Short mmCIF file of C-alpha atoms in Angstrom, two decimals:
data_model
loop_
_atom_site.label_atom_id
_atom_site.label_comp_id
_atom_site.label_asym_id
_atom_site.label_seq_id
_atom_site.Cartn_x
_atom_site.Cartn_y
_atom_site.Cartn_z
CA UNK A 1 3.38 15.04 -6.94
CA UNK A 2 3.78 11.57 -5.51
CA UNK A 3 3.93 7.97 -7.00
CA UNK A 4 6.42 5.16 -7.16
CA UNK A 5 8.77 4.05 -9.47
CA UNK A 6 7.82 0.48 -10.72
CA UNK A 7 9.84 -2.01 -12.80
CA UNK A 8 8.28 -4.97 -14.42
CA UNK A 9 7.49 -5.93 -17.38
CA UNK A 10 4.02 -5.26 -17.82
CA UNK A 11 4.79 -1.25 -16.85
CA UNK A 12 2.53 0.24 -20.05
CA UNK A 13 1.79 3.73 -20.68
CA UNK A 14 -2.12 2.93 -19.75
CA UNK A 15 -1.57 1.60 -16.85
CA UNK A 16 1.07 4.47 -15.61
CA UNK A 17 -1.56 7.06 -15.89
CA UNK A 18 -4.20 4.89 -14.57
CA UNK A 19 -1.92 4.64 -11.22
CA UNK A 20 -1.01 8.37 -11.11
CA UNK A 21 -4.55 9.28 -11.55
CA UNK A 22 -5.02 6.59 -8.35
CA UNK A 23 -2.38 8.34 -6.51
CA UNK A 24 -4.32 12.23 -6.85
CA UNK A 25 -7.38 10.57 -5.23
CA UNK A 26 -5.33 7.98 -2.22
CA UNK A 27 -3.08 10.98 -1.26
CA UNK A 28 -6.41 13.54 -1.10
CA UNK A 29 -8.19 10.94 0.37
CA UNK A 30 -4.97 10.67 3.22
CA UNK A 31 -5.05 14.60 2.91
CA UNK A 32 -1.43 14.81 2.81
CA UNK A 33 0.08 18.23 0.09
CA UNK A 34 0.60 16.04 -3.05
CA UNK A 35 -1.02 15.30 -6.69
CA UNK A 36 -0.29 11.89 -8.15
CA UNK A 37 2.60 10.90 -10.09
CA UNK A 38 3.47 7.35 -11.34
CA UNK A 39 6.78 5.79 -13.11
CA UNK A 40 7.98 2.68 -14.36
CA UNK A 41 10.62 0.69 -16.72
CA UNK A 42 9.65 -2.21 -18.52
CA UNK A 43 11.69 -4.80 -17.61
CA UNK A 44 11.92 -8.37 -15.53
CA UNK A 45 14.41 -7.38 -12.65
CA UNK A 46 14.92 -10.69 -11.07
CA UNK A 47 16.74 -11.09 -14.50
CA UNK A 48 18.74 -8.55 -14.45
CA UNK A 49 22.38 -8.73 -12.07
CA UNK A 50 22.90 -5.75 -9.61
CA UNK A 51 25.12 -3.57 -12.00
CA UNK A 52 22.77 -3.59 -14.66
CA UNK A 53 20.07 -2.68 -12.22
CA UNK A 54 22.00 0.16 -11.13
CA UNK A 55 23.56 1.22 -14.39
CA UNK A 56 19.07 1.02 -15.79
CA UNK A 57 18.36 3.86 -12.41
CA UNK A 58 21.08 5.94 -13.05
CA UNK A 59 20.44 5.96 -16.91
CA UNK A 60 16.33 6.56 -16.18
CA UNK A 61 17.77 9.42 -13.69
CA UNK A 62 20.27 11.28 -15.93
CA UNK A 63 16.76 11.17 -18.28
CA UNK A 64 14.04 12.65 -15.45
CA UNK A 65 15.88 14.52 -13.29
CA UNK A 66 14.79 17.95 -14.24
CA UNK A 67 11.46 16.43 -13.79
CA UNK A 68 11.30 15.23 -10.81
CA UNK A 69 12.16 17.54 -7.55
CA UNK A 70 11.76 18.04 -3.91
CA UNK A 71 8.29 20.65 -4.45
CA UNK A 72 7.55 19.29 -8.20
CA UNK A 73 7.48 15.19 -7.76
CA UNK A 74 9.08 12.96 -5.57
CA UNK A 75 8.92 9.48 -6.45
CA UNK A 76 9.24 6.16 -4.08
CA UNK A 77 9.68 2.56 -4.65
CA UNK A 78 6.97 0.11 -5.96
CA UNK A 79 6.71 -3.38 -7.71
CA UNK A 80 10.21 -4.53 -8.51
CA UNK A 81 11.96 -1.42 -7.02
CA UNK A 82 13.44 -0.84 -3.47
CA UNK A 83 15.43 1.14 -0.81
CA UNK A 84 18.42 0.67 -2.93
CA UNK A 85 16.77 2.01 -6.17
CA UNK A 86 16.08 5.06 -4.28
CA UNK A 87 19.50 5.42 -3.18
CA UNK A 88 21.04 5.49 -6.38
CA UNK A 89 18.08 7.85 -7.95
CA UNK A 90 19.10 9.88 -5.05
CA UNK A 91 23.11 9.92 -5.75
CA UNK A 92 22.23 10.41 -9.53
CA UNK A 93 19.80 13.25 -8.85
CA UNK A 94 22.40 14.74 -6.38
CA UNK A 95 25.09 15.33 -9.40
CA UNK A 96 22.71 17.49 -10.87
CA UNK A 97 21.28 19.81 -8.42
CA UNK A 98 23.11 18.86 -5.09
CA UNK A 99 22.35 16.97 -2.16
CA UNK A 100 18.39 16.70 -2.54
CA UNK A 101 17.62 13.96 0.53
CA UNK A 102 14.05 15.10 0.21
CA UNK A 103 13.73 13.82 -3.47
CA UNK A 104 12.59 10.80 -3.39
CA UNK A 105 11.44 8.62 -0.19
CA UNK A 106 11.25 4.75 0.67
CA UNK A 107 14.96 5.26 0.90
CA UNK A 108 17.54 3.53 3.12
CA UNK A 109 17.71 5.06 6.41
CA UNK A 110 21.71 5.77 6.33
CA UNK A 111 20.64 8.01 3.82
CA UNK A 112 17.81 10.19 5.44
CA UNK A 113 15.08 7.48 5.20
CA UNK A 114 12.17 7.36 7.71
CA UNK A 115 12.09 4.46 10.85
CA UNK A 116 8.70 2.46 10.25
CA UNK A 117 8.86 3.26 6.17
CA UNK A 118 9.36 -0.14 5.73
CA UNK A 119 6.14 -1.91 7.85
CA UNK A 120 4.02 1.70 6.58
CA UNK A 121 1.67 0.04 4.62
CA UNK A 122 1.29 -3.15 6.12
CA UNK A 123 0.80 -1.21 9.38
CA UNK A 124 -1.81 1.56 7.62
CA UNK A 125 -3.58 -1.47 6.65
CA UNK A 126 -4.23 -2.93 10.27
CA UNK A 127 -5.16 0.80 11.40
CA UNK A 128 -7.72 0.86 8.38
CA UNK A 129 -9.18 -2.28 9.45
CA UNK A 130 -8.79 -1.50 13.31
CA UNK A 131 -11.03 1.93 12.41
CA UNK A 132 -13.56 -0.34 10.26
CA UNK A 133 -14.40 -2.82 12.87
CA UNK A 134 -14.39 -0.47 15.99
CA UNK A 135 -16.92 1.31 13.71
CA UNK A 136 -18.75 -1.97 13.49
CA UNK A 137 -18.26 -2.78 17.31
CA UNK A 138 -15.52 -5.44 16.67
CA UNK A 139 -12.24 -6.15 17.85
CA UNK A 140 -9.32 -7.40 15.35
CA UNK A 141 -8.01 -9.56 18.62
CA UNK A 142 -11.45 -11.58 18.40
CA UNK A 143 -11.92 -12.17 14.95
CA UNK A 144 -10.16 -14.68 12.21
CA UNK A 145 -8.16 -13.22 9.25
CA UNK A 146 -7.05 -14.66 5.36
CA UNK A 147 -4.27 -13.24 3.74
CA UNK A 148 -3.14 -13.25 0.19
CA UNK A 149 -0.21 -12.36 -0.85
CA UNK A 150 2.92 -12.60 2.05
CA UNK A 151 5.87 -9.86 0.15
CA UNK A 152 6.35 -6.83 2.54
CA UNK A 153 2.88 -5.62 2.86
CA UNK A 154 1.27 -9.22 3.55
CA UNK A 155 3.90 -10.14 6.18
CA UNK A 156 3.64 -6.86 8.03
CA UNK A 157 -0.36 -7.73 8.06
CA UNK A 158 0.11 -10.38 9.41
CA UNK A 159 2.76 -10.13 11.74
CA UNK A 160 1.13 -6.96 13.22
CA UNK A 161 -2.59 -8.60 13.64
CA UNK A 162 -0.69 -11.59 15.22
CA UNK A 163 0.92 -9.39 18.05
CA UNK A 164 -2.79 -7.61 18.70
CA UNK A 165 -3.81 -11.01 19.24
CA UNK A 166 -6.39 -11.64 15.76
CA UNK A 167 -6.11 -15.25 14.53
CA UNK A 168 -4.33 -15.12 10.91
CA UNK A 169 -6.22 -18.65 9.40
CA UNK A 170 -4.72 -18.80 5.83
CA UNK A 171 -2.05 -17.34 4.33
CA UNK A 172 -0.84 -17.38 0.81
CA UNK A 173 1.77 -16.24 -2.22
CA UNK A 174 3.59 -17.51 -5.34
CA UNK A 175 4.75 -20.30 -3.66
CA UNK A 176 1.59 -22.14 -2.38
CA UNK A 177 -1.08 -21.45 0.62
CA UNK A 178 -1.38 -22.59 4.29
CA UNK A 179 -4.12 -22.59 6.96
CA UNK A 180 -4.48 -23.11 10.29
CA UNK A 181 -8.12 -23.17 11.53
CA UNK A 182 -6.79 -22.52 15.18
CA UNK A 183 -4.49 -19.75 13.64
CA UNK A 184 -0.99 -19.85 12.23
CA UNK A 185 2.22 -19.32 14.06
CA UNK A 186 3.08 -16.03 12.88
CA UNK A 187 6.77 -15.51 13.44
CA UNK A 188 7.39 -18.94 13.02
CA UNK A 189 5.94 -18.91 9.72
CA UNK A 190 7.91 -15.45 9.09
CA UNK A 191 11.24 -17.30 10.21
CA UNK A 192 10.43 -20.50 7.85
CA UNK A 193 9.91 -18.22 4.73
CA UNK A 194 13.20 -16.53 5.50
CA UNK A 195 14.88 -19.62 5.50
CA UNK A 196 13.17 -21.82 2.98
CA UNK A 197 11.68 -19.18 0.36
CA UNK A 198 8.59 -20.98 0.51
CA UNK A 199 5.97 -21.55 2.40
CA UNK A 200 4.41 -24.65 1.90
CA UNK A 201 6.36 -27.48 3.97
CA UNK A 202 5.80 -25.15 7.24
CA UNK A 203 5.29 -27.68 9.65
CA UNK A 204 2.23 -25.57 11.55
CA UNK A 205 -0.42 -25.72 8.76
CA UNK A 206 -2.32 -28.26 6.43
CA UNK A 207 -1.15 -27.04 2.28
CA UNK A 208 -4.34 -25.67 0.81
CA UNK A 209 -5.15 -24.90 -3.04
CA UNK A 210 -3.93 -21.30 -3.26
CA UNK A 211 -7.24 -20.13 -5.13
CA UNK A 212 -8.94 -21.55 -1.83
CA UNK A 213 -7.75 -18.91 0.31
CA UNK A 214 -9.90 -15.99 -1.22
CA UNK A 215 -13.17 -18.47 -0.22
CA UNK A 216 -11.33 -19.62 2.99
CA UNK A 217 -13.98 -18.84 5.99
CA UNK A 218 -12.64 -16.17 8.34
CA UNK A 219 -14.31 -12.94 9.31
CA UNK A 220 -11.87 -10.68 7.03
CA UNK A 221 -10.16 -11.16 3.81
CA UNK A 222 -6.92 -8.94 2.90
CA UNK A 223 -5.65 -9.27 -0.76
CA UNK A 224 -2.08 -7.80 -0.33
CA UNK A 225 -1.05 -9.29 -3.63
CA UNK A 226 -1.90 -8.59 -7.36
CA UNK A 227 -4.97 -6.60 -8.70
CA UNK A 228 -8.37 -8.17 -10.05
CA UNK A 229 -8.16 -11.22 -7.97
CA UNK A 230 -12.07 -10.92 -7.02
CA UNK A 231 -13.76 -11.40 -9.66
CA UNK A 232 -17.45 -13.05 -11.15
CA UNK A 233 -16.08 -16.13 -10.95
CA UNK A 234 -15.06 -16.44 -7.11
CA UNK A 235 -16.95 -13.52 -5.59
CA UNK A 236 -20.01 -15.08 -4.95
CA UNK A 237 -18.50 -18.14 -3.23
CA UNK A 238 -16.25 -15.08 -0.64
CA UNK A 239 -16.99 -16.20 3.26
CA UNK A 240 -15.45 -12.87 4.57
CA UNK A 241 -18.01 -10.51 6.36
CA UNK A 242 -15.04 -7.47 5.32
CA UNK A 243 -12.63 -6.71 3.31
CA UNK A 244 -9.35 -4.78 3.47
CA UNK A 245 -7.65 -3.82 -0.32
CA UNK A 246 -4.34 -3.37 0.76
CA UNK A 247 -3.46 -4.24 -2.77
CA UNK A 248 -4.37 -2.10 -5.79
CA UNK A 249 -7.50 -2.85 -6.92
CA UNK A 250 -8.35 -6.48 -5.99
CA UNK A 251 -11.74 -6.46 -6.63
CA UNK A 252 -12.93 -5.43 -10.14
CA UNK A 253 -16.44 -4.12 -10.81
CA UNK A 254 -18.63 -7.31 -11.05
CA UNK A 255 -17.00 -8.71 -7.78
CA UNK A 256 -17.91 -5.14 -5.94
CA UNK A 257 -21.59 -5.63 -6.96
CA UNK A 258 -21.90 -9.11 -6.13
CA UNK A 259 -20.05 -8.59 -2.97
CA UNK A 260 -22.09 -5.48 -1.87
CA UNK A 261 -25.46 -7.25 -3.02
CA UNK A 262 -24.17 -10.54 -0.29
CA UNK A 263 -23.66 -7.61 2.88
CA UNK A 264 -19.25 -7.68 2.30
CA UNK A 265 -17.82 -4.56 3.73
CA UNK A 266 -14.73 -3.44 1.72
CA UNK A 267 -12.47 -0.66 2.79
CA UNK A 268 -11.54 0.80 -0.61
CA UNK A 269 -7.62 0.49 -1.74
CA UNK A 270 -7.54 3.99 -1.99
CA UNK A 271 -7.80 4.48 1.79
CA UNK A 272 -6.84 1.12 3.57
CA UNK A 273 -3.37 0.95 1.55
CA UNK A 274 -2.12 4.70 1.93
CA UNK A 275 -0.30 4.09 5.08
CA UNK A 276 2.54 4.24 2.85
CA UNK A 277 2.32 7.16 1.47
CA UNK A 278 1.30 8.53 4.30
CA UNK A 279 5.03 7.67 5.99
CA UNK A 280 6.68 8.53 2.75
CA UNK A 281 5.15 11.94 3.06
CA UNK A 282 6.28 11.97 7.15
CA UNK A 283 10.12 11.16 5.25
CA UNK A 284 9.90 13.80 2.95
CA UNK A 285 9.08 16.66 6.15
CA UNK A 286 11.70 14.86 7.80
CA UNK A 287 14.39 15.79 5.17
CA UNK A 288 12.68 19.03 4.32
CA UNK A 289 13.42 20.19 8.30
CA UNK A 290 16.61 17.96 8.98
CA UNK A 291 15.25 16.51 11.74
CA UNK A 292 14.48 13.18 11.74
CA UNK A 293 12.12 11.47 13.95
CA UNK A 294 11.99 8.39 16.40
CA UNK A 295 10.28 5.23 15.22
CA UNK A 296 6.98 5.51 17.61
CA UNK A 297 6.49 9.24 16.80
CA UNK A 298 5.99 7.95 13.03
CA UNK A 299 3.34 5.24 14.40
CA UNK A 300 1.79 7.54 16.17
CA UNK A 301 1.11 10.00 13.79
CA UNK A 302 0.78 7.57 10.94
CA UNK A 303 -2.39 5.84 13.46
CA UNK A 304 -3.69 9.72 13.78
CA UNK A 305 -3.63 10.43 9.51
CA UNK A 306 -5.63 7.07 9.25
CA UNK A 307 -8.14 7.28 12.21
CA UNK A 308 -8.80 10.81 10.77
CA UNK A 309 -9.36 9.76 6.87
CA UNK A 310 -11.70 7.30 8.45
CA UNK A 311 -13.80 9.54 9.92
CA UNK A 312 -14.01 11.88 7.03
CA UNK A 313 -14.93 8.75 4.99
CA UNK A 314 -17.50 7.72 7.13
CA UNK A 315 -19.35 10.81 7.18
CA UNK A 316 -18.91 11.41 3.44
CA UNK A 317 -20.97 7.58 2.80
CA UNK A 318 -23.55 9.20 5.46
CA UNK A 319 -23.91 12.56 3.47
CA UNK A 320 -24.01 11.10 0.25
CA UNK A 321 -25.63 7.86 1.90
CA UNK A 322 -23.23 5.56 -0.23
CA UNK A 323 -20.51 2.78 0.32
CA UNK A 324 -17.31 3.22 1.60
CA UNK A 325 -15.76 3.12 -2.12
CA UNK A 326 -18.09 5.84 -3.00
CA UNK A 327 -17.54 7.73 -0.22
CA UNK A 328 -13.71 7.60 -0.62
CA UNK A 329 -13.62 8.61 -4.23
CA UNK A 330 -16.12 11.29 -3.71
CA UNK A 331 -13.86 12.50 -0.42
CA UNK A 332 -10.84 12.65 -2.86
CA UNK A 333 -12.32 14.25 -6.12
CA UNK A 334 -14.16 16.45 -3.87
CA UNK A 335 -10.41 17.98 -2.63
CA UNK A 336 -9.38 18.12 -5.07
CA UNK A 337 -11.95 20.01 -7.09
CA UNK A 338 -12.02 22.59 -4.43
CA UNK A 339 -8.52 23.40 -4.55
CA UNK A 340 -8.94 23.12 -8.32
CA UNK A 341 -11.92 25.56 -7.65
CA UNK A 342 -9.99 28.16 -4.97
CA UNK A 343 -7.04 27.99 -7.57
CA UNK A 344 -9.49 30.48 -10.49
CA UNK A 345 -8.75 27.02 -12.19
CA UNK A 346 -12.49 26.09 -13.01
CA UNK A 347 -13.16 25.52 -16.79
#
């Protein structure tokens, strides 16, 4: 099984087995050899100093490690976790049973972690949307872009549509929101974050209300931050002609109807975010054989997983004649109730 480890301090019971149940369908969907698995702690680790951080993994270790394993679950950072969370799962789970590399991924890469781990779902997502819009006889390079959200996934959007040449118009996080109708100085606006924290006093953009951004005209809309952001209240008032989840479910039910009723396209989380995985699962072969492998042979085979669970998805909406959601969900369950099925497991 697969899933990350998440610390914050909404981390519930509920919502643990609603995002393991998520992870069955993304990594069927990705068709990569895992079920789903999910973890957290609750806590608030921006409180927390580094030692207690570390002293919290090892602790949550020494209590799951005969749990988790390199052909039983292998878990992988999420919200609030890191490289460096891994590492010390890794050391922890090592006292155990020995030097397991393969047991959990998203990990430094002194340690055995994968080149391009760290851009994998921010670059999944741009080969998502990249397979959407050839589909729909566009081109990212000629079409305008909003982003919410600007942690690792966001940036990596929008760093990586800059360089193809798409026009990134808004941007947005905790801190505030920019725009840019002519489109926004990417690695400038990379380099002032990094320095400042913020974005907001970036001298290439006018400040705009950050609940603007989700309404902001542009051709396609990527939530990379929190979940339920489209909702009854904004959907209707959406510009975007797409829209790429590369968060965890960013639009709740209401918004998908309205949105589907206006014409939106939206590439299902389950799919467009599950470039990470996808890498993490790339890491985990990579340790498994010993042999690790060179930053562009990851991209490459990362853009052939995605093009491929496109192309599946597409002709599961056509079979079932149903949206791309639909089509995902019913591409994943579908998997997995045949190897369910070729198992003897049927009820």
């Amino acid at each position: 099984m697969k899933g990350g480890i998440r610390y914050h301090p909404e981390v519930d019971l509920d919502e643990v087995n609603a995002l393991a149940q998520l992870m069955t369908w993304k990594t069927a969907v990705a068709d990569i050899p895992y079920g789903g698995a999910k973890g957290g702690i609750g806590c608030i680790p921006k409180e927390l100093s580094l030692s207690e951080l570390e002293r919290l993994t090892r602790v949550f270790t020494q209590k799951i490690h005969d749990l988790i394993g390199i052909n039983t679950d292998v878990p992988a950072p999420d919200m609030g976790t890191n490289a460096q969370t891994m590492a010390w799962i890794l050391d922890e789970y090592s006292k155990f049973h020995g030097h397991s590399p393969a047991v959990v991924t998203g990990k430094p890469v002194d340690l055995g972690g994968s080149l391009g781990r760290e851009a994998a779902t921010g670059r999944g997502v741009v080969y998502a949307a990249e397979a959407l819009l050839n589909e729909q006889g566009k081109q990212i390079k000629d079409l305008t872009f909003a982003i919410q959200g600007f942690g690792n996934v966001g940036s990596w959007v929008a760093k990586l549509i800059h360089e193809i040449g798409g026009k990134v118009v808004a941007v947005s996080d905790i801190t505030g929101a920019i725009k840019n109708q002519n489109g926004l100085d990417i690695p400038a606006l990379l380099s002032h974050k990094e320095a400042t924290g913020n974005l907001i006093d970036f001298g290439g953009g006018d400040v705009m209300n950050t609940d603007e951004l989700l309404t902001h005209d542009c051709d396609v809309l990527i939530p990379c931050a929190l979940g339920g952001v489209l909702n009854r209240e904004n959907a209707d008032h959406v510009n975007a002609k797409f829209i790429v989840e590369a968060a965890n479910h960013p639009t709740d039910p209401d918004a998908d109807e309205i949105l589907s009723k206006k014409g939106v396209l939206i590439l299902p989380d389950i799919y467009a975010n599950a470039g990470g995985v996808t890498v993490s699962y790339f890491e985990w072969v990579q340790n498994i054989q010993g042999f690790m492998w060179d930053e562009e042979k990851v991209n490459r085979e990362l853009k052939k997983y995605m093009t491929k669970a496109f192309g599946n998805l597409k002709s599961m909406c056509q079979s079932h004649s149903c949206n791309l959601r639909m089509g995902a969900f019913t591409l994943g369950v579908n998997r997995v109730a045949r190897a369910t099925q070729l198992r003897g497991w049927e009820a």
